[in-house]
Short mmCIF file of C-alpha atoms in Angstrom, two decimals:
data_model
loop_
_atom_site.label_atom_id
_atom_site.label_comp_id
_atom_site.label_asym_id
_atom_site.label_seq_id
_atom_site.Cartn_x
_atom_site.Cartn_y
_atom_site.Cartn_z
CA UNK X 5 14.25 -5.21 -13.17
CA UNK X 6 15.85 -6.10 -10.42
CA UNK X 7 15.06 -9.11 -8.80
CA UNK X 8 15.06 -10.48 -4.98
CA UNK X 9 13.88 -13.83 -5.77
CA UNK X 10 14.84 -16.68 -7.50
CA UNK X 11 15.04 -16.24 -11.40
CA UNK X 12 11.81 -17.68 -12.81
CA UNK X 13 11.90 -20.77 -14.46
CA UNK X 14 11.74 -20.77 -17.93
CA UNK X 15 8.49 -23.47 -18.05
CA UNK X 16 6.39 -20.77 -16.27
CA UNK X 17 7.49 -18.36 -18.53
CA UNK X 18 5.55 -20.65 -21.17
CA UNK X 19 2.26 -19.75 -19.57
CA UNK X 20 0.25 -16.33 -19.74
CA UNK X 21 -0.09 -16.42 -15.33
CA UNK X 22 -0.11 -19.10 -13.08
CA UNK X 23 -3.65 -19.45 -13.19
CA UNK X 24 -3.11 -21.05 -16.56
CA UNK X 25 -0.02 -22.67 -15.87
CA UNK X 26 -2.28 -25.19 -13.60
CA UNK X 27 -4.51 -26.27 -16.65
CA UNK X 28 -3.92 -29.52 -18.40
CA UNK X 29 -1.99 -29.41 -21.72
CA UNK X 30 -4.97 -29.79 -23.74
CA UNK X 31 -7.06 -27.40 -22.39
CA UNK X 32 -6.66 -25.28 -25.05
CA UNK X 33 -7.38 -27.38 -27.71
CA UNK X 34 -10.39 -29.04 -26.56
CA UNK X 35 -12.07 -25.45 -25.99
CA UNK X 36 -11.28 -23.62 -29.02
CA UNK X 37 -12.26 -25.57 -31.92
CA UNK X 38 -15.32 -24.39 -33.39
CA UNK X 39 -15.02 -20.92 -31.79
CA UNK X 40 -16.31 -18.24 -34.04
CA UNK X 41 -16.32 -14.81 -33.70
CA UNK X 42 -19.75 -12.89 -33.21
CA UNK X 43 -20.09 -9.44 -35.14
CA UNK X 44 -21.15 -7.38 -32.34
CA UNK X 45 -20.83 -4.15 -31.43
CA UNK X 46 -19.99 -5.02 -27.84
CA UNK X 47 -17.04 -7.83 -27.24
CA UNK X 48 -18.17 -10.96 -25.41
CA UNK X 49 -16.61 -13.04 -23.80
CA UNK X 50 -16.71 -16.81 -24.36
CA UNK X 51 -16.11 -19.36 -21.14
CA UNK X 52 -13.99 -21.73 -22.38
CA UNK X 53 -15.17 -24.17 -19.65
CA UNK X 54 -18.70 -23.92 -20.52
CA UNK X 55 -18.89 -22.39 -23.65
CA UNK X 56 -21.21 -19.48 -22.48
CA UNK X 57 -21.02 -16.33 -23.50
CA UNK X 58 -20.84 -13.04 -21.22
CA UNK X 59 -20.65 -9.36 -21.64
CA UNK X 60 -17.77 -7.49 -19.52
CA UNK X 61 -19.73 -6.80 -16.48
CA UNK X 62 -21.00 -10.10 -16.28
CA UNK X 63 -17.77 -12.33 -16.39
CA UNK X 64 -16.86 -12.08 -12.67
CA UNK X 65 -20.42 -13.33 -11.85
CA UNK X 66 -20.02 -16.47 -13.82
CA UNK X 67 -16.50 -16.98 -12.21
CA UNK X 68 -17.43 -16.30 -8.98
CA UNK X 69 -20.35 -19.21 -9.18
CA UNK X 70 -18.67 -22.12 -11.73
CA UNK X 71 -14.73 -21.25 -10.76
CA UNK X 72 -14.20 -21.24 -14.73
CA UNK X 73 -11.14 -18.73 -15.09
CA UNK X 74 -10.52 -18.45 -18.88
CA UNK X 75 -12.69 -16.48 -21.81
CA UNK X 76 -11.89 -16.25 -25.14
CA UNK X 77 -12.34 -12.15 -26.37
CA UNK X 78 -14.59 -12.22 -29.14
CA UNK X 79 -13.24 -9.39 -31.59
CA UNK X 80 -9.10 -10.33 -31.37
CA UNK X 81 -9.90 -13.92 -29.74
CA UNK X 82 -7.03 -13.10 -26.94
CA UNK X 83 -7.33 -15.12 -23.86
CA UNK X 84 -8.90 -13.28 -20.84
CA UNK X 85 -7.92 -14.08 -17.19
CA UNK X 86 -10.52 -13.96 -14.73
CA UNK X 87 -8.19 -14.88 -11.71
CA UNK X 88 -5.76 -12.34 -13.61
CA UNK X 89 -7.89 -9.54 -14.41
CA UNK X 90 -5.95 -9.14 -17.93
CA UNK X 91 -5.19 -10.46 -20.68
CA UNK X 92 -3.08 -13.28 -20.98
CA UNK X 93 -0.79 -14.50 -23.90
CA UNK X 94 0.10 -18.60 -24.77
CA UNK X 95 1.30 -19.88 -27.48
CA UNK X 96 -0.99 -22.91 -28.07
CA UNK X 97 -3.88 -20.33 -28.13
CA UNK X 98 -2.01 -18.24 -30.87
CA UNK X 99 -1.77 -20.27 -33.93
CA UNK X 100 -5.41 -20.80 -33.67
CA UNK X 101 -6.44 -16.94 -32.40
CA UNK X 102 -5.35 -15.94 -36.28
CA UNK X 103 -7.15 -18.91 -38.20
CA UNK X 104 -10.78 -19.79 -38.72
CA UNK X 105 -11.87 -22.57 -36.91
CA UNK X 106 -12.33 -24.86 -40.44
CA UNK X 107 -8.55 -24.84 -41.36
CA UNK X 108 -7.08 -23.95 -37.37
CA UNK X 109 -5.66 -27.85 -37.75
CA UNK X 110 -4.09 -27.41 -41.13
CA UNK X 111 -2.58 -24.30 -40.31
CA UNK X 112 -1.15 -26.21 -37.05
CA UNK X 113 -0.07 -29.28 -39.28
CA UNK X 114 1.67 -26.31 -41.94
CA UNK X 115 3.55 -25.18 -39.01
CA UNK X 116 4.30 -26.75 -36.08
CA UNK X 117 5.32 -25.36 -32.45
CA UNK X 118 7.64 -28.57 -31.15
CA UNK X 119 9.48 -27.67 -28.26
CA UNK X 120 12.65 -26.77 -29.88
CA UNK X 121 11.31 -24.45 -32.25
CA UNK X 122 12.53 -21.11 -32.63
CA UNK X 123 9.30 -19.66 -31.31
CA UNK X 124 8.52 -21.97 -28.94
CA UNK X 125 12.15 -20.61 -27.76
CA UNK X 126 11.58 -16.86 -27.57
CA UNK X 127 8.47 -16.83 -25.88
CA UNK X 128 9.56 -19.01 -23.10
CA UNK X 129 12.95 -16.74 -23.19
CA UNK X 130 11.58 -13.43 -23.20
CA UNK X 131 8.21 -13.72 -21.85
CA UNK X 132 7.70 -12.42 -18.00
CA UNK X 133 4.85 -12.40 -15.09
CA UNK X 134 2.68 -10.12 -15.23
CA UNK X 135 3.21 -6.42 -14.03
CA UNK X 136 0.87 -7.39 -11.23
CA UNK X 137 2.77 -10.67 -10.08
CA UNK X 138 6.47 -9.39 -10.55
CA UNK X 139 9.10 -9.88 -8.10
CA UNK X 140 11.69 -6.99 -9.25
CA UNK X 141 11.86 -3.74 -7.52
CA UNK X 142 13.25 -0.69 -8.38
CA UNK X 143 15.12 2.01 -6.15
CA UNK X 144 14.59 5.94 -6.67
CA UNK X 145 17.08 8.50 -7.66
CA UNK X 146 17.82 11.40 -5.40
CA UNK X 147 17.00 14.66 -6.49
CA UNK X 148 19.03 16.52 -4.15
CA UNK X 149 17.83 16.43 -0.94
CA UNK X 150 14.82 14.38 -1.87
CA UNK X 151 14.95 11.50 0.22
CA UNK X 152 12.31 12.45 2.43
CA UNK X 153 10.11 11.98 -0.39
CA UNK X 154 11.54 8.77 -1.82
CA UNK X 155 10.73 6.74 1.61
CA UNK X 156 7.27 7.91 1.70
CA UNK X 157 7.03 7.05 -2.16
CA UNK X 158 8.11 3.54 -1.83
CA UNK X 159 6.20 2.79 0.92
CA UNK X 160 2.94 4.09 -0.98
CA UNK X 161 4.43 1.83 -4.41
CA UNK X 162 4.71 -1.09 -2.03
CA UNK X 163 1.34 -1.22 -0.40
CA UNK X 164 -0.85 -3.86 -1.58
CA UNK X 165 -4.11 -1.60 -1.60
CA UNK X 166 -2.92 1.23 -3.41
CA UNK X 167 -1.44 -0.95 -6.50
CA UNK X 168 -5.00 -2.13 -6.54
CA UNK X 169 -6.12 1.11 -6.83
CA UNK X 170 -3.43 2.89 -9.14
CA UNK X 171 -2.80 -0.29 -11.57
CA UNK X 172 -6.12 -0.68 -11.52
CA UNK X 173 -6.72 2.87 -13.06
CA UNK X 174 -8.63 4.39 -10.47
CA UNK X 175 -7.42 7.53 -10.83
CA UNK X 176 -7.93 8.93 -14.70
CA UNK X 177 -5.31 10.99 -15.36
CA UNK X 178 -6.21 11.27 -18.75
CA UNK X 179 -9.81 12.69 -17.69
CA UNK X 180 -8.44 14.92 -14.48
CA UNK X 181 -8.21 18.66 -15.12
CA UNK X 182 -6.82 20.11 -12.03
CA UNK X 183 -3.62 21.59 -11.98
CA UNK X 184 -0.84 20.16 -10.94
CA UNK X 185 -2.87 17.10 -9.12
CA UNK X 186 -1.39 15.04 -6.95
CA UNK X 187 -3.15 12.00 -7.95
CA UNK X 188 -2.07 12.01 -11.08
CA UNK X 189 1.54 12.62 -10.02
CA UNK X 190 1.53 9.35 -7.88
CA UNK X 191 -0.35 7.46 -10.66
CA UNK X 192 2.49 7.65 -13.20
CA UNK X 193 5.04 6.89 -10.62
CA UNK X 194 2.85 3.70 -10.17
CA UNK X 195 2.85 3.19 -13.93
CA UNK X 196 6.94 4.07 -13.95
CA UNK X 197 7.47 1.94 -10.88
CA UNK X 198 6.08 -0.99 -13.02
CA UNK X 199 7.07 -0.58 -16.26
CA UNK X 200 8.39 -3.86 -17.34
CA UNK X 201 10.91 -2.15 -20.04
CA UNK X 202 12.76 -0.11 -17.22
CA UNK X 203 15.26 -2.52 -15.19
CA UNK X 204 17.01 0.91 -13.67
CA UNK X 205 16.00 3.41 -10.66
CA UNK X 206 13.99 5.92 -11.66
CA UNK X 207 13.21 9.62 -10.77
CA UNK X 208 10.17 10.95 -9.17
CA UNK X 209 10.12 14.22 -10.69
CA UNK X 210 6.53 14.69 -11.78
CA UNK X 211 5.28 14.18 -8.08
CA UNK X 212 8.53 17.06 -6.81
CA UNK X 213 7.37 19.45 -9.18
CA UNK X 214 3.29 18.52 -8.05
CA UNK X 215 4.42 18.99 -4.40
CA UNK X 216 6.19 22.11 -4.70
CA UNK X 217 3.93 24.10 -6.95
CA UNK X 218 1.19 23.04 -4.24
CA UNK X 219 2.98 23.96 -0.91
CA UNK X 220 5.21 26.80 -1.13
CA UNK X 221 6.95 25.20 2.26
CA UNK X 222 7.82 22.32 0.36
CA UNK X 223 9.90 23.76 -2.42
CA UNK X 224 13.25 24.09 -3.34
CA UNK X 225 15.95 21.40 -2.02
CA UNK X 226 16.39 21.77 1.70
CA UNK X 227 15.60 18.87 3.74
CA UNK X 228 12.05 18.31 4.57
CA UNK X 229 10.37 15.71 7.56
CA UNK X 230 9.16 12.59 6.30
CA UNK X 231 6.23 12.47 8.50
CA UNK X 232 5.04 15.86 7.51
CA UNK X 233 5.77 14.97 3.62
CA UNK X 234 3.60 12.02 4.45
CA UNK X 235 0.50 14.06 5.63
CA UNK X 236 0.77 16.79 2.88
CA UNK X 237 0.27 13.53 0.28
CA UNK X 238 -2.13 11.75 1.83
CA UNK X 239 -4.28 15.19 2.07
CA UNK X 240 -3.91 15.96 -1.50
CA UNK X 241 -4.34 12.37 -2.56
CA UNK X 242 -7.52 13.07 -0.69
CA UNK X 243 -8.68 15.97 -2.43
CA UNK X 244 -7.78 15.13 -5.86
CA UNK X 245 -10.75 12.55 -5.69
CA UNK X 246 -14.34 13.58 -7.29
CA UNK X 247 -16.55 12.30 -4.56
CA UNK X 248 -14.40 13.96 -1.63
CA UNK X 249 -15.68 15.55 1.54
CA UNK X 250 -13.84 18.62 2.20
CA UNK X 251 -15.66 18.16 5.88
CA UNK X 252 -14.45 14.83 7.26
CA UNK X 253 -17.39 14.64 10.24
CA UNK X 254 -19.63 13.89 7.13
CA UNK X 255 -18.26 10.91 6.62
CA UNK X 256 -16.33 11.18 3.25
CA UNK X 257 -16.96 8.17 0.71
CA UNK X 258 -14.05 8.50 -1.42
CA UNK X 259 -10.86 5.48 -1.62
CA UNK X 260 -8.43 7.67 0.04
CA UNK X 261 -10.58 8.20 3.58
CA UNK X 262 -11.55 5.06 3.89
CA UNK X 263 -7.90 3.97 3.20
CA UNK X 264 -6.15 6.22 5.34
CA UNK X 265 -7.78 8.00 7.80
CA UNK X 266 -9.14 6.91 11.55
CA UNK X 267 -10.83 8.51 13.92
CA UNK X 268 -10.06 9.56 17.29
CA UNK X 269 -11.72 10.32 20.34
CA UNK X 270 -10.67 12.60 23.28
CA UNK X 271 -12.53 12.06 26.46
CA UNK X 272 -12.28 14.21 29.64
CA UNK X 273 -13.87 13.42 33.04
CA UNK X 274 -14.37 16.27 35.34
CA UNK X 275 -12.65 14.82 38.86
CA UNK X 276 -15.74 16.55 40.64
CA UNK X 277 -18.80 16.36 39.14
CA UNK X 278 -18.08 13.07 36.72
CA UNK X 279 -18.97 14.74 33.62
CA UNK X 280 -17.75 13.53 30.84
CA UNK X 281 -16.95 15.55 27.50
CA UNK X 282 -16.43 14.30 23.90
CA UNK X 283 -14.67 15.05 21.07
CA UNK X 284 -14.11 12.98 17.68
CA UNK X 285 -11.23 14.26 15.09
CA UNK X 286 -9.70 12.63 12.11
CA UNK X 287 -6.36 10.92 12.10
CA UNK X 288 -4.08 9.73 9.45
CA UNK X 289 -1.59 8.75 11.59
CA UNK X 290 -0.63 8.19 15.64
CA UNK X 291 2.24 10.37 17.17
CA UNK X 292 3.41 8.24 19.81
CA UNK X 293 6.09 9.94 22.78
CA UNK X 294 8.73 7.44 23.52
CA UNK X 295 10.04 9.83 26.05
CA UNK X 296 7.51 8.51 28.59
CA UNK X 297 9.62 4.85 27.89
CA UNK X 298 12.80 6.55 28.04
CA UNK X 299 12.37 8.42 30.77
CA UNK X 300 11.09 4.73 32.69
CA UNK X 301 14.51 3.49 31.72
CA UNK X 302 16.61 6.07 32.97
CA UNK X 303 14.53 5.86 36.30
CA UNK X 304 15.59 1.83 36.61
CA UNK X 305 12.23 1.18 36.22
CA UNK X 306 13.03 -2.25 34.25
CA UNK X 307 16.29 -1.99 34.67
CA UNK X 308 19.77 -0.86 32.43
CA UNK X 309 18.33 -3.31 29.75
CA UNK X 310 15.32 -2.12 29.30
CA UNK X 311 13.89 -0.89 26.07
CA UNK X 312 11.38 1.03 24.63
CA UNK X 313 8.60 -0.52 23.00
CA UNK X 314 5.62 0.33 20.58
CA UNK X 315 3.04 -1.96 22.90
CA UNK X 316 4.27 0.76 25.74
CA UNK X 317 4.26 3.91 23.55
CA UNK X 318 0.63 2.81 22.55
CA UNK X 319 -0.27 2.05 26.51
CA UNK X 320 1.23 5.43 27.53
CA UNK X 321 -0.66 6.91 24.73
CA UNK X 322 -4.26 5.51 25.31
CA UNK X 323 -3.68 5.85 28.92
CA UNK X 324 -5.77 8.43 31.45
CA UNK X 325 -3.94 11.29 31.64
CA UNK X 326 -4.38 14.17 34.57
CA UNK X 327 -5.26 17.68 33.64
CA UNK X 328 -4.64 20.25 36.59
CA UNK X 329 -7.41 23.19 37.58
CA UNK X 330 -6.98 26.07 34.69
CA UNK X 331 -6.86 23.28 31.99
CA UNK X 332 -10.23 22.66 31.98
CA UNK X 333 -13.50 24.13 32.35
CA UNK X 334 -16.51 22.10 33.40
CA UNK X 335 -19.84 22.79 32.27
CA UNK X 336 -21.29 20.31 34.44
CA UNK X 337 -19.84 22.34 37.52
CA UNK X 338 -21.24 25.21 35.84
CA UNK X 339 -18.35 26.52 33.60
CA UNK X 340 -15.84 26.68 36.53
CA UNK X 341 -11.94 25.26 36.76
CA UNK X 342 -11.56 21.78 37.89
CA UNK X 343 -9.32 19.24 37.86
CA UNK X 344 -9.93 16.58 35.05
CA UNK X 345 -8.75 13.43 33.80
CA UNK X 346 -7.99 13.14 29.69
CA UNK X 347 -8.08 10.02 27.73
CA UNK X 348 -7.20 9.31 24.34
CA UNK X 349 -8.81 6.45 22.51
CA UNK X 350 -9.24 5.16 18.83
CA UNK X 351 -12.69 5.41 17.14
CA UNK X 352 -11.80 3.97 13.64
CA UNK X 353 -8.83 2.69 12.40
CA UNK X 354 -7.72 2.75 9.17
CA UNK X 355 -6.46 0.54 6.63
CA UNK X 356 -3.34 1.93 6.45
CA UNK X 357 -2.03 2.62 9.95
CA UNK X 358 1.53 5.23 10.36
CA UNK X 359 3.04 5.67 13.41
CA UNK X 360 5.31 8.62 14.42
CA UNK X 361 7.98 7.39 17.16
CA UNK X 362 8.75 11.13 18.37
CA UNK X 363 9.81 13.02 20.98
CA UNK X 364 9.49 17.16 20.73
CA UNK X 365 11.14 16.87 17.82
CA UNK X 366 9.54 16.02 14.70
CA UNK X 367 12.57 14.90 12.76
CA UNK X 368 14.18 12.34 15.06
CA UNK X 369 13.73 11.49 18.71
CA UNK X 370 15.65 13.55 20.92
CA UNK X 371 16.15 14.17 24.77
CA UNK X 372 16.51 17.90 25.79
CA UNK X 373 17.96 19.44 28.41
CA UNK X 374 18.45 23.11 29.28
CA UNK X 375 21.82 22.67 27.87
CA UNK X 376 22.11 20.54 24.86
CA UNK X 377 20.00 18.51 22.76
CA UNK X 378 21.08 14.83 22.43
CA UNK X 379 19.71 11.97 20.33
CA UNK X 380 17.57 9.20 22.30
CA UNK X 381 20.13 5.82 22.18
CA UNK X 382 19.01 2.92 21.03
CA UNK X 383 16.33 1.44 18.90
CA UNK X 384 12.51 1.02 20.16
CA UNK X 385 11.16 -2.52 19.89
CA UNK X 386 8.22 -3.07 17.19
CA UNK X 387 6.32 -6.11 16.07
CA UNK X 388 6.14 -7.94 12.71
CA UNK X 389 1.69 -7.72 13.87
CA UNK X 390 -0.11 -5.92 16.10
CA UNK X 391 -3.30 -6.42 17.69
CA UNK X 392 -5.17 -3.05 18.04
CA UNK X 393 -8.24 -3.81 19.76
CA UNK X 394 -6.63 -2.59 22.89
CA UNK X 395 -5.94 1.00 21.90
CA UNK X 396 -9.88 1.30 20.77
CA UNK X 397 -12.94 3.09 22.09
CA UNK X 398 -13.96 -0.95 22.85
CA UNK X 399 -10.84 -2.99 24.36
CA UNK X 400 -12.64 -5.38 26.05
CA UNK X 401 -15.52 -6.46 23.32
CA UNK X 402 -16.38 -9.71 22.72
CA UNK X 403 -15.55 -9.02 18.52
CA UNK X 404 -13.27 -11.61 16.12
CA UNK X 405 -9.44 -10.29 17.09
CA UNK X 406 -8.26 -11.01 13.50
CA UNK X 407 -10.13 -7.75 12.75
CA UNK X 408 -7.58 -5.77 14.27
CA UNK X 409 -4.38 -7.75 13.51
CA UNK X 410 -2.27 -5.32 11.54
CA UNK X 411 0.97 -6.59 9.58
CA UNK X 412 4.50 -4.19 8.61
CA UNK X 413 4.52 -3.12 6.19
CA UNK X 414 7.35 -0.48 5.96
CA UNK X 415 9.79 1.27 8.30
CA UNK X 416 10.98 4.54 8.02
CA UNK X 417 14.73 5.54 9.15
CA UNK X 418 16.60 8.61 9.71
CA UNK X 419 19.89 9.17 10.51
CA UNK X 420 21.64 12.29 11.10
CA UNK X 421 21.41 15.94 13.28
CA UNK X 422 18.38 17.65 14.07
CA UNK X 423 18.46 19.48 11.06
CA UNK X 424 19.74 17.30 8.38
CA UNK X 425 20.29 13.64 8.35
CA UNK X 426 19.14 11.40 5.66
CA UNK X 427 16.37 8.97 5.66
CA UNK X 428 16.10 5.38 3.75
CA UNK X 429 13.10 2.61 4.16
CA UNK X 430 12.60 -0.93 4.80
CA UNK X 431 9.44 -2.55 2.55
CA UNK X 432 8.10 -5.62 2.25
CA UNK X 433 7.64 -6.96 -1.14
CA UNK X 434 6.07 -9.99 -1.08
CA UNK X 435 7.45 -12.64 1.05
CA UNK X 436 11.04 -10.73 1.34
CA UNK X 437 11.99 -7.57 2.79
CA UNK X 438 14.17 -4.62 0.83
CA UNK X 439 16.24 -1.96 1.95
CA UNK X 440 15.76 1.01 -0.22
CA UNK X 441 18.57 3.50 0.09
CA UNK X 442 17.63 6.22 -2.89
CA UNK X 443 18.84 4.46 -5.76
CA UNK X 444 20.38 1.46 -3.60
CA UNK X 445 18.12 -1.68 -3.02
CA UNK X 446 19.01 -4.13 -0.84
CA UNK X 447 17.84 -7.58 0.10
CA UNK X 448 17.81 -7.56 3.78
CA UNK X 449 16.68 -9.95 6.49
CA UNK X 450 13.26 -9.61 8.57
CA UNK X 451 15.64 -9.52 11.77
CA UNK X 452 17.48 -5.88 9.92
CA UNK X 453 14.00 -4.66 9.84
CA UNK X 454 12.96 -5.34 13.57
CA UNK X 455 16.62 -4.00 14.25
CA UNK X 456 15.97 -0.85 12.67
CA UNK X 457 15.76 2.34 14.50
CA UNK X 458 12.53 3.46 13.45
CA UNK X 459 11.02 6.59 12.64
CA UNK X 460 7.79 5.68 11.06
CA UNK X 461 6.10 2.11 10.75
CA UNK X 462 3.62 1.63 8.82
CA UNK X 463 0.82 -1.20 9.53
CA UNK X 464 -1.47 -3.08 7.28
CA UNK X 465 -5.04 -4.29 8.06
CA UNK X 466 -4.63 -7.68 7.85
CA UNK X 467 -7.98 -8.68 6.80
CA UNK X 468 -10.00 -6.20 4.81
CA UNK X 469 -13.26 -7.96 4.85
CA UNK X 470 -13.72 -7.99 8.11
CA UNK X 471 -12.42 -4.62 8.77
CA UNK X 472 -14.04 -2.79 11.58
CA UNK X 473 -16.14 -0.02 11.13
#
């Protein structure tokens, strides 16, 4: 797989995670001997701190309260990671996992593991992280006109919260029956993404096929918007859940709403009376105009240099708007026209925050004139974090800030005409940042991202725990 960091070294390589790797060299062997195996129907798990045994759902517990990491399986003795999640491998724990515990020593004085035996050699050659903690990447073939779907698919591989989810198997494919299901579509790119055995791109064509067999708008191999493509996945995502709401005012339980929808709230005062009315819809993204900004630098109004920026698209979008007589009807003035001020705030944010830079165009940003159509110069300014809390229902609220810090986490691009173009993505993996150009990855420089022209960013919630409700 391809790698953007540093190649590992081949003494971590020795180690099962680097959990284990911080252990003293005779951890090991102090825990083990005199470990037998209990014939149970259920596996337990020994702590090989404490000696205690524990049943699946009751190993986290223990962690969580003593800090010991490492079990011992009980039917094939492999070593369990509790900081890990998985199993681990090492080689010290292997030439006792196959012995009894009366003759694990002679068996280790028969054959020893010295550091330059054969072995010892190809396990610390061959052996790598685990799938969860691995810093290769892997770009995605083009299927003709498919890289609409490839930016939007690496940005989903890339997230932190969905691997959790997908890697973590929580969607069954296996036990799904629906026809041609999204979910399971995006699950075994997740699986494909990370297979350790594949060092080459790879081809999304389970999740084409899924998307085209379940919107007749999507198929066949014209160019499609990325932002739309988004939407149509995160909806079926939704739906291909068990516990999903078709109705999201009742407040839908399942991973995908909580992950990636908001709320939003439309107010409009009635300049007469004062009355104010509410509405509340779901989001799963914010389509900001940078027009408003555009049009502000054309006027002088900051001068030649001035340029666009997603603090101002967000200000321009939150900000009171003016409705003339005709727009709205009052009910307060008893059903009549009046003039009316609208406001746009957010309700709820979500964990995973898109943002559309657009103009009337949905593929690109664009200023039109009676005449001609031309393309909006120049990139818009973006941050690395954002603070939210002033775009909410609550700016001013005395609440913790770091609630609403969000973090980059991708950036869409297109280049091209209004009606073809081709679109590539920057994602963060890890520490680094990679260009992803179809097949083509890239290491690339935080400054290249912020440089970008952006079509879509996409924003993390910095701090799940505390995220606001």
């Amino acid at each position: 797989m391809a790698s953007v960091a540093s190649v590992l070294l081949l003494s971590e390589a020795e180690f099962g995670c680097e959990h284990l790797a911080t252990q003293p060299a005779d951890f090991l062997s102090k825990q083990n001997v005199g470990f037998r195996i209990s014939n149970v129907l259920k596996p337990k798990y020994a702590c090989l701190s404490c000696s205690e045994s524990f049943l699946h759902r009751d190993r986290k517990a223990h962690t969580d309260k003593t800090g010991h990491n490492f079990f011992m399986e009980s039917r094939s003795r492999l070593l369990f990671c509790q900081g890990c999640e998985d199993f681990v491998y090492d080689h010290s724990l292997e030439r006792l996992r196959s012995s009894t515990s009366e003759n694990a020593l002679n068996v280790a004085k028969k054959r020893r593991f010295s550091e330059s035996s054969t072995d010892d050699i190809y396990i610390k050659s061959n052996a790598n992280r685990r799938i969860c903690a691995k810093q290769g990447v892997r770009g995605l073939f083009n299927l003709g006109q498919t890289c609409y779907l490839n930016v939007i698919l690496q940005t989903l591989l890339h997230d932190p919260i969905l691997n959790t989810y997908f890697l973590g198997n929580g969607h069954q494919q296996h036990d799904c029956t629906a026809q041609d299901c999204i979910g399971c579509a995006v699950a075994e790119a997740f699986a494909d993404f990370n297979s350790t055995d594949k060092v080459e791109g790879f081809a999304a064509l389970s999740l084409l096929l899924a998307s085209w067999r379940s919107s007749s708008a999507l198929a066949g191999y014209q160019q499609q918007d990325a932002h739309e493509y988004y939407q149509f996945l995160v909806d079926k995502l939704h739906a291909s859940t068990d516990e999903h709401e078709e109705n999201h005012d009742k407040g839908c339980p399942c991973f995908f709403h909580k992950t990636f929808y908001g709320k939003l709230r439309s107010s409009v005062t009635c300049d007469k009376c004062g009355n104010v009315t509410r509405t509340e819809d779901p989001m799963v993204d914010l389509s900001l105009d940078v027009q408003v900004q555009a049009k502000k630098r054309a006027m002088g109004g900051g001068g030649t240099s001035f340029t666009p920026t997603l603090g101002g698209c967000l200000e321009s979008f939150t900000s009171p708007e003016k409705l003339m007589a005709g727009v709205y009807n009052c009910s307060g003035c008893g059903g009549t026209p009046q003039k009316a001020t609208k406001q746009l705030r957010i309700k709820k944010l979500p964990a995973i925050l898109c943002m559309q830079l657009k103009t009337d165009n949905a593929i690109q940003r664009y200023e039109h004139t009676f005449s001609v159509s031309e393309k909006l110069e120049g990139r818009i300014d973006f941050p690395m974090s954002i603070n939210m809390l002033p775009y909410t229902t609550n700016p001013h609220s005395r609440v913790d800030k770091s609630r609403y810090i969000y973090d980059l986490s991708s950036a869409v691009v297109h280049k091209g005409k209004l009606d073809a173009g081709h679109y590539y993505v920057y994602c963060r993996q890890g520490d680094q940042w990679v260009l992803f150009n179809d097949d083509q990855v890239t290491a690339v420089t935080e400054a290249d991202v912020l440089n970008a022209d952006a079509y879509l960013l996409f924003y993390n919630l910095r701090s799940l725990a505390g995220a606001p409700r």
